PDB file of C-alpha atoms in Angstrom:
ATOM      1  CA  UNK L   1     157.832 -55.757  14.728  1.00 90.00           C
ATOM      2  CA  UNK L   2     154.919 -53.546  13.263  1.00 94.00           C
ATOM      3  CA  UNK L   3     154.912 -52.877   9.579  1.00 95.00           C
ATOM      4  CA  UNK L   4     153.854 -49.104   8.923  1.00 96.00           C
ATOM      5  CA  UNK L   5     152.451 -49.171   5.550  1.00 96.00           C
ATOM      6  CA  UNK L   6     151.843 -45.371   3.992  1.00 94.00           C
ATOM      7  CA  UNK L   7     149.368 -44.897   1.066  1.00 89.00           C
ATOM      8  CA  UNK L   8     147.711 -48.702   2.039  1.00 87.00           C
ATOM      9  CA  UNK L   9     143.523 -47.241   0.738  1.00 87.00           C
ATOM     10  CA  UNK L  10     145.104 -47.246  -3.128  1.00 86.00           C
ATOM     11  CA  UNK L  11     145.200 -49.730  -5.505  1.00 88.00           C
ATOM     12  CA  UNK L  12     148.971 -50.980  -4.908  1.00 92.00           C
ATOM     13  CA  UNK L  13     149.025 -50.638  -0.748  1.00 91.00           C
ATOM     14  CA  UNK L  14     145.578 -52.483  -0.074  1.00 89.00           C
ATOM     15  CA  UNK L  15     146.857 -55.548  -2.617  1.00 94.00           C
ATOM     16  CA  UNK L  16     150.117 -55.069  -0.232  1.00 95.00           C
ATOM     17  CA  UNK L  17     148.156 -55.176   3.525  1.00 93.00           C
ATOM     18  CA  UNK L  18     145.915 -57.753   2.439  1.00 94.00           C
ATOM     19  CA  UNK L  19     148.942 -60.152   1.124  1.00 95.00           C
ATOM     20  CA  UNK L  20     150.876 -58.924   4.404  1.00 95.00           C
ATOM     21  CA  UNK L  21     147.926 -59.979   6.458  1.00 94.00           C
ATOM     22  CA  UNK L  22     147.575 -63.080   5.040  1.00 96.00           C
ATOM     23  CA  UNK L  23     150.812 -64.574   5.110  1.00 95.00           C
ATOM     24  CA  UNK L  24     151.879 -63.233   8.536  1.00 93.00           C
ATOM     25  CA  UNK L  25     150.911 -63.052  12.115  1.00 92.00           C
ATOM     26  CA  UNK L  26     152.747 -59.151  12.548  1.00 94.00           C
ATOM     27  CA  UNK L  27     150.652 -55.991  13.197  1.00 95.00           C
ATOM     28  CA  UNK L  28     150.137 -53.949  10.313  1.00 95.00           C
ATOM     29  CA  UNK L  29     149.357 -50.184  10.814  1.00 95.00           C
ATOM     30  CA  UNK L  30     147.759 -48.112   7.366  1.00 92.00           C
ATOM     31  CA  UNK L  31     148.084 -44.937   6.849  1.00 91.00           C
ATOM     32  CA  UNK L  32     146.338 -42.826   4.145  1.00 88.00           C
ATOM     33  CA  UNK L  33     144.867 -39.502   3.020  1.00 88.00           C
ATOM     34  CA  UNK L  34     141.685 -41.173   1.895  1.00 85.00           C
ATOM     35  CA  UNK L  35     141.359 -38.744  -1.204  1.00 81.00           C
ATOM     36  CA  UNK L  36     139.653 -39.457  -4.105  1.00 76.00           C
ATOM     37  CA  UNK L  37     142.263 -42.460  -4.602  1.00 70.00           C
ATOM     38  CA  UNK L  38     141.455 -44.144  -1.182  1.00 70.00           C
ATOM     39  CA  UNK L  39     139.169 -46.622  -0.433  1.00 69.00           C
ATOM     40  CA  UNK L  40     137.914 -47.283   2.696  1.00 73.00           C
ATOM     41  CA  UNK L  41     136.752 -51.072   2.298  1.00 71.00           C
TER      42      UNK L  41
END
């Protein structure tokens, strides 16, 4: 399975990825508009 994340740069979706990441071995994929919201890091 490959969890398809949408809006993952902001605030809420990056705290989501990283806790994703970190307590499972599945494939993430991040998708965002990268406006003035995003963050690339």
């Amino acid at each position: 399975m490959t969890l398809l994340v949408t809006g993952g740069a902001g605030f809420i979706g990056s705290n989501f990825v990283l806790d994703w990441l970190a307590g499972s071995d599945e494939p993430v994929v991040n998708l965002d508009k990268l406006t003035y919201a995003g963050n690339r890091e």
